[in-house]
CSV table of C-alpha atoms and ligand atoms in Angstrom, one decimal:
chain,number,residue,atom,x,y,z
Y,1,MET,CA,102.4,78.6,92.7
Y,2,ILE,CA,103.1,76.4,95.7
Y,3,HIS,CA,105.3,79.2,97.0
Y,4,LEU,CA,102.4,81.7,96.7
Y,5,ILE,CA,99.9,79.4,98.3
Y,6,SER,CA,102.2,78.8,101.2
Y,7,LYS,CA,102.8,82.5,101.6
Y,8,LYS,CA,99.0,83.0,101.6
Y,9,ILE,CA,98.6,80.3,104.3
Y,10,ALA,CA,101.4,82.0,106.3
Y,11,ALA,CA,99.6,85.3,105.9
Y,12,LEU,CA,96.3,83.8,107.0
Y,13,ALA,CA,97.9,82.1,109.9
Y,14,THR,CA,99.5,85.4,111.0
Y,15,VAL,CA,96.1,87.1,110.7
Y,16,CYS,CA,94.6,84.4,112.9
Y,17,ILE,CA,97.4,84.8,115.5
Y,18,LEU,CA,97.0,88.6,115.4
Y,19,LEU,CA,93.2,88.4,115.7
Y,20,SER,CA,93.4,86.0,118.6
Y,21,SER,CA,96.1,88.0,120.3
Y,22,CYS,CA,94.2,91.2,119.9
Y,23,GLY,CA,91.1,89.5,121.4
Y,24,GLN,CA,93.1,88.3,124.3
Y,25,ILE,CA,94.7,91.7,124.8
Y,26,GLN,CA,91.5,93.5,124.7
Y,27,SER,CA,89.8,91.3,127.3
Y,28,GLU,CA,92.9,91.6,129.4
Y,29,GLN,CA,92.7,95.3,129.1
Y,30,GLU,CA,89.2,95.3,130.2
Y,31,LYS,CA,90.3,93.6,133.4
Y,32,ASP,CA,93.4,95.7,133.8
Y,33,ASN,CA,93.6,99.2,132.4
Y,34,LYS,CA,97.4,99.2,133.0
Y,35,ALA,CA,97.9,96.7,130.2
Y,36,ASN,CA,99.7,98.4,127.4
Y,37,PRO,CA,100.3,96.0,124.6
Y,38,SER,CA,103.0,97.0,122.1
Y,39,ASP,CA,103.3,95.9,118.5
Y,40,SER,CA,106.2,93.7,119.4
Y,41,SER,CA,104.1,91.7,121.8
Y,42,ILE,CA,101.4,91.3,119.2
Y,43,THR,CA,103.8,90.2,116.4
Y,44,ALA,CA,106.0,88.1,118.7
Y,45,PRO,CA,104.5,84.7,117.8
Y,46,ALA,CA,105.3,85.1,114.1
Y,47,VAL,CA,108.9,86.4,114.5
Y,48,THR,CA,110.4,84.6,117.5
Y,49,GLU,CA,110.1,81.0,116.4
Y,50,PRO,CA,112.8,81.1,113.7
Y,51,THR,CA,115.3,82.6,116.0
Y,52,SER,CA,115.3,79.8,118.6
Y,53,ASN,CA,118.2,77.5,119.0
Y,54,ILE,CA,120.7,80.0,117.7
Y,55,ASP,CA,124.2,80.3,119.0
Y,56,PRO,CA,124.3,83.7,120.8
Y,57,SER,CA,127.6,84.6,119.1
Y,58,THR,CA,125.9,84.6,115.7
Y,59,THR,CA,122.5,85.9,116.8
Y,60,GLU,CA,122.9,89.4,115.5
Y,61,ASN,CA,123.8,88.3,112.0
Y,62,THR,CA,121.2,85.6,111.9
Y,63,VAL,CA,118.5,88.0,113.1
Y,64,ASN,CA,119.5,90.4,110.4
Y,65,SER,CA,119.3,87.8,107.7
Y,66,ILE,CA,116.0,86.6,108.9
Y,67,GLU,CA,114.7,90.2,108.9
Y,68,ASN,CA,116.0,90.6,105.4
Y,69,THR,CA,114.2,87.5,104.3
Y,70,ILE,CA,110.9,88.5,105.9
Y,71,GLN,CA,109.7,90.8,103.2
Y,72,GLU,CA,106.0,90.0,103.4
Y,73,PRO,CA,103.9,92.5,105.4
Y,74,THR,CA,102.5,89.5,107.2
Y,75,THR,CA,103.7,90.6,110.6
Y,76,GLU,CA,101.7,93.8,110.4
Y,77,ALA,CA,98.3,94.0,111.9
Y,78,VAL,CA,95.7,94.5,109.2
Y,79,PRO,CA,93.6,97.5,110.1
Y,80,GLU,CA,89.9,97.4,110.7
Y,81,LEU,CA,87.7,98.6,107.9
Y,82,GLN,CA,86.8,102.0,109.1
Y,83,TYR,CA,86.7,104.2,106.0
Y,84,HIS,CA,85.1,104.4,102.6
Y,85,ILE,CA,85.4,106.5,99.4
Y,86,ASN,CA,82.4,108.9,99.1
Y,87,LYS,CA,80.8,110.2,95.9
Y,88,ALA,CA,83.3,113.1,95.9
Y,89,TYR,CA,86.1,110.6,96.1
Y,90,ASN,CA,87.1,111.7,99.6
Y,91,VAL,CA,88.0,109.1,102.1
Y,92,VAL,CA,85.5,109.4,105.0
Y,93,PRO,CA,84.8,107.4,108.2
Y,94,ASN,CA,82.2,104.7,108.1
Y,95,GLU,CA,80.9,105.8,111.5
Y,96,GLU,CA,80.9,108.7,113.9
Y,97,GLY,CA,83.9,108.9,116.3
Y,98,ILE,CA,86.5,107.8,113.8
Y,99,ASN,CA,89.2,110.3,112.9
Y,100,LYS,CA,88.1,112.5,109.9
Y,101,LYS,CA,91.3,114.4,109.7
Y,102,VAL,CA,93.0,112.0,107.3
Y,103,VAL,CA,94.4,112.0,103.8
Y,104,LEU,CA,94.8,109.1,101.3
Y,105,LEU,CA,98.2,109.1,99.4
Y,106,THR,CA,98.2,107.6,95.9
Y,107,PHE,CA,100.9,107.3,93.2
Y,108,ASP,CA,99.8,106.6,89.6
Y,109,ASP,CA,101.3,105.3,86.4
Y,110,GLY,CA,104.2,103.1,87.7
Y,111,PRO,CA,106.1,101.1,88.3
Y,112,LYS,CA,108.8,102.6,86.1
Y,113,ASP,CA,112.1,103.3,87.8
Y,114,GLN,CA,114.0,101.7,90.6
Y,115,GLU,CA,115.4,104.9,92.0
Y,116,MET,CA,112.0,106.7,92.1
Y,117,VAL,CA,110.3,103.7,93.6
Y,118,ASN,CA,113.0,103.5,96.3
Y,119,GLY,CA,112.6,107.2,97.0
Y,120,LEU,CA,108.9,106.9,97.4
Y,121,LEU,CA,109.1,103.8,99.6
Y,122,ASP,CA,111.8,105.2,101.8
Y,123,THR,CA,109.9,108.4,102.5
Y,124,LEU,CA,106.6,106.5,103.1
Y,125,ASP,CA,108.5,104.3,105.6
Y,126,LYS,CA,110.0,107.3,107.3
Y,127,HIS,CA,106.6,108.7,107.9
Y,128,GLN,CA,105.0,105.2,108.6
Y,129,ALA,CA,102.6,106.0,105.8
Y,130,LYS,CA,100.8,103.6,103.5
Y,131,ALA,CA,99.8,104.6,99.9
Y,132,ILE,CA,98.0,103.0,96.9
Y,133,PHE,CA,100.3,102.6,93.9
Y,134,PHE,CA,97.9,102.6,90.9
Y,135,VAL,CA,99.8,100.6,88.3
Y,136,ASN,CA,99.5,100.1,84.6
Y,137,GLY,CA,99.6,96.6,83.2
Y,138,TYR,CA,102.2,97.3,80.6
Y,139,ARG,CA,104.5,98.8,83.2
Y,140,VAL,CA,104.1,95.8,85.5
Y,141,LYS,CA,104.9,93.5,82.6
Y,142,ALA,CA,108.2,95.5,82.0
Y,143,ASN,CA,109.0,95.9,85.7
Y,144,PRO,CA,107.6,93.0,87.7
Y,145,ASP,CA,110.4,93.3,90.3
Y,146,LEU,CA,109.4,96.8,91.1
Y,147,LEU,CA,105.8,95.7,91.6
Y,148,LYS,CA,107.0,93.1,94.0
Y,149,GLN,CA,109.2,95.5,95.9
Y,150,ILE,CA,106.3,97.9,96.4
Y,151,TYR,CA,104.1,95.1,97.7
Y,152,ASP,CA,106.8,93.5,99.8
Y,153,ARG,CA,107.5,96.7,101.6
Y,154,GLY,CA,103.9,96.8,102.7
Y,155,GLN,CA,102.4,99.3,100.2
Y,156,ILE,CA,99.1,98.7,98.4
Y,157,ILE,CA,98.7,97.9,94.7
Y,158,GLY,CA,95.8,99.4,92.8
Y,159,ASN,CA,94.6,98.9,89.2
Y,160,HIS,CA,95.0,101.8,86.8
Y,161,SER,CA,94.2,99.8,83.6
Y,162,TRP,CA,96.6,98.1,81.2
Y,163,ASP,CA,97.5,100.8,78.7
Y,164,HIS,CA,96.6,104.1,80.3
Y,165,ILE,CA,94.1,104.9,77.6
Y,166,ASP,CA,90.7,106.7,77.9
Y,167,LEU,CA,88.5,103.8,78.8
Y,168,LYS,CA,85.3,105.8,78.1
Y,169,LYS,CA,86.2,105.7,74.4
Y,170,GLU,CA,86.7,101.9,74.4
Y,171,SER,CA,84.1,99.2,73.7
Y,172,PRO,CA,82.8,97.5,76.9
Y,173,ASP,CA,84.8,94.4,76.0
Y,174,ASN,CA,88.0,96.3,75.6
Y,175,ALA,CA,87.5,98.3,78.7
Y,176,ARG,CA,86.9,95.1,80.6
Y,177,LYS,CA,90.0,93.5,79.2
Y,178,GLN,CA,92.0,96.6,80.2
Y,179,VAL,CA,90.9,96.2,83.8
Y,180,GLU,CA,90.9,92.4,84.1
Y,181,ASP,CA,94.3,91.9,82.5
Y,182,VAL,CA,95.8,94.0,85.3
Y,183,GLN,CA,94.0,92.1,88.0
Y,184,GLN,CA,95.6,89.0,86.5
Y,185,ILE,CA,99.2,90.2,86.0
Y,186,VAL,CA,99.2,91.6,89.6
Y,187,GLU,CA,97.9,88.4,91.0
Y,188,ASP,CA,100.5,86.4,89.0
Y,189,ASN,CA,103.3,88.5,90.5
Y,190,ILE,CA,102.2,89.1,94.1
Y,191,GLY,CA,99.5,86.5,94.7
Y,192,GLU,CA,96.8,89.0,95.3
Y,193,ARG,CA,94.4,90.9,93.1
Y,194,PRO,CA,94.0,94.7,93.5
Y,195,LYS,CA,91.1,96.0,95.6
Y,196,PHE,CA,91.1,99.5,94.2
Y,197,PHE,CA,90.6,100.9,90.7
Y,198,ARG,CA,91.3,104.4,89.3
Y,199,PRO,CA,90.6,105.0,85.6
Y,200,PRO,CA,93.2,106.9,83.6
Y,201,PHE,CA,92.5,110.6,83.4
Y,202,GLY,CA,89.6,110.0,85.9
Y,203,SER,CA,87.6,109.2,82.8
Y,204,GLY,CA,84.8,106.7,83.4
Y,205,ASN,CA,81.2,105.8,82.8
Y,206,ASP,CA,78.5,103.4,84.0
Y,207,THR,CA,80.1,100.5,82.1
Y,208,LEU,CA,83.4,101.0,83.9
Y,209,HIS,CA,81.7,101.2,87.3
Y,210,LYS,CA,80.1,97.9,86.5
Y,211,ILE,CA,83.4,96.3,85.4
Y,212,ALA,CA,85.0,97.5,88.6
Y,213,GLU,CA,82.1,96.2,90.7
Y,214,ASP,CA,82.2,92.8,88.9
Y,215,ASN,CA,85.9,92.5,89.9
Y,216,GLY,CA,85.3,93.5,93.5
Y,217,LEU,CA,87.2,96.8,92.9
Y,218,ILE,CA,86.5,100.0,94.8
Y,219,TYR,CA,86.3,102.8,92.2
Y,220,MET,CA,87.8,106.2,92.8
Y,221,THR,CA,89.3,109.1,91.0
Y,222,TRP,CA,90.7,111.7,93.4
Y,223,SER,CA,89.8,114.9,95.3
Y,224,ASN,CA,93.2,116.6,95.6
Y,225,GLY,CA,95.3,116.7,92.5
Y,226,SER,CA,99.0,117.6,93.1
Y,227,LEU,CA,99.2,118.7,89.5
Y,228,ASP,CA,102.6,117.0,89.4
Y,229,TRP,CA,101.7,115.9,85.9
Y,230,ASP,CA,101.2,119.4,84.6
Y,231,SER,CA,104.1,120.6,82.5
Y,232,LYS,CA,104.2,123.9,84.4
Y,233,ASN,CA,105.1,122.0,87.6
Y,234,LYS,CA,107.9,119.9,86.0
Y,235,ASN,CA,111.0,119.9,88.2
Y,236,LYS,CA,109.2,122.0,90.8
Y,237,PRO,CA,108.7,120.0,94.0
Y,238,ASP,CA,107.7,123.2,95.9
Y,239,ALA,CA,104.8,123.7,93.5
Y,240,VAL,CA,103.6,120.2,94.0
Y,241,ILE,CA,103.6,120.7,97.7
Y,242,GLN,CA,101.8,124.0,97.4
Y,243,ASN,CA,99.1,122.6,95.1
Y,244,VAL,CA,98.3,119.8,97.6
Y,245,MET,CA,98.3,122.2,100.6
Y,246,ASP,CA,96.1,124.7,98.7
Y,247,GLN,CA,93.4,122.0,98.2
Y,248,LEU,CA,93.9,120.3,101.6
Y,249,HIS,CA,90.7,119.2,103.3
Y,250,ASN,CA,89.6,116.3,105.5
Y,251,GLY,CA,89.6,113.1,103.5
Y,252,SER,CA,91.7,114.5,100.7
Y,253,ASN,CA,92.4,111.7,98.2
Y,254,ILE,CA,95.7,113.0,96.9
Y,255,LEU,CA,96.8,112.2,93.4
Y,256,MET,CA,100.5,112.0,92.7
Y,257,HIS,CA,102.7,110.2,90.2
Y,258,GLU,CA,105.9,108.3,90.0
Y,259,LEU,CA,107.8,111.4,88.9
Y,260,PRO,CA,111.2,112.8,90.0
Y,261,TRP,CA,109.9,116.1,91.4
Y,262,THR,CA,107.2,114.3,93.3
Y,263,VAL,CA,109.8,111.9,94.9
Y,264,GLU,CA,111.8,115.0,95.8
Y,265,ALA,CA,108.7,116.8,97.3
Y,266,LEU,CA,107.3,113.9,99.3
Y,267,ASP,CA,109.2,114.1,102.5
Y,268,GLU,CA,108.5,117.8,103.0
Y,269,LEU,CA,104.9,117.3,101.9
Y,270,LEU,CA,104.2,114.5,104.4
Y,271,THR,CA,105.9,116.5,107.1
Y,272,LYS,CA,103.7,119.5,106.4
Y,273,LEU,CA,100.6,117.3,106.4
Y,274,GLU,CA,101.6,115.9,109.8
Y,275,GLU,CA,102.3,119.4,111.2
Y,276,GLN,CA,98.7,120.3,110.2
Y,277,GLY,CA,97.4,117.3,112.2
Y,278,TYR,CA,96.5,115.0,109.3
Y,279,SER,CA,97.0,111.2,109.5
Y,280,PHE,CA,97.6,109.0,106.5
Y,281,VAL,CA,94.8,106.4,106.0
Y,282,ASP,CA,96.0,102.9,105.6
Y,283,PRO,CA,94.3,101.9,102.3
Y,284,ARG,CA,93.6,98.5,103.8
Y,285,ALA,CA,91.2,100.2,106.2
Y,286,ILE,CA,89.0,101.3,103.2
Y,287,SER,CA,85.9,99.3,102.6
Y,288,GLU,CA,83.0,99.4,100.2
Y,289,ALA,CA,80.7,102.4,100.9
Y,290,PRO,CA,78.1,101.5,103.6
Y,291,GLU,CA,74.6,100.7,102.1
Y,292,GLU,CA,73.0,104.0,102.9
Y,293,GLN,CA,75.8,105.9,101.1
Y,294,GLN,CA,75.5,104.0,97.8
Y,295,ASN,CA,73.5,105.2,94.8
K,1,ZN,ZN1,97.4,107.9,85.3
């Protein structure tokens, strides 16, 4: 617990450093348009301190080991809240002038398997992409280390209910427990509660919307299904890619799963999306819908 609290404090401190650095950089830029701050200059305060007073002959190894121990995404700038999920479950800008040509990547029903998780994380890293991993509570209970890996490598954890059952058929109390138990087990493991909720099978009702709202969860289904779950696409990465490309539109909320053929498809899929000019939304840039877009 103390460890988690100290990690949280460290994260907050980093955010403060980042915010104040960004503010300074912005005002300096206003004075001098030549200023071109790089990420390394922004994150420098959080990283350089531990490397001081090191014998130069051992610097390389020490830096490597420090890098290996810094698993928290605390040195990454948290993006501004610029997007929301609309009623069609697309991801759309909150204001004019923000890039609309974006997609949201999501992977449901894990975490299950080390090899598949590694494959997804490596490919996301290669493309500098962030995704939401909508997890089930019973999977987290069985594989807490995989959950931590996903989080530690800077990806975002979403709530996909405990048992992956049709919550519409459950009593309100059971449905609430299905959601809230996942909030709890995720917090117990990574020190943060999910911010996003997707009901299994996209099956929900007013009660479920209310439960999500009570837990501060942004509710979504999807708007571009890869159909990787359909038995006819089993072991067919090309079909998964084609299904996404066939439905591609601005703000596509792409539903995929932790499945071998999706892991295999991902690199080529992300490359194709990039070639078509799409960017990957950082889920941390997604806010509640602006007031005028609700109801
Ligand atoms: Zn699912």
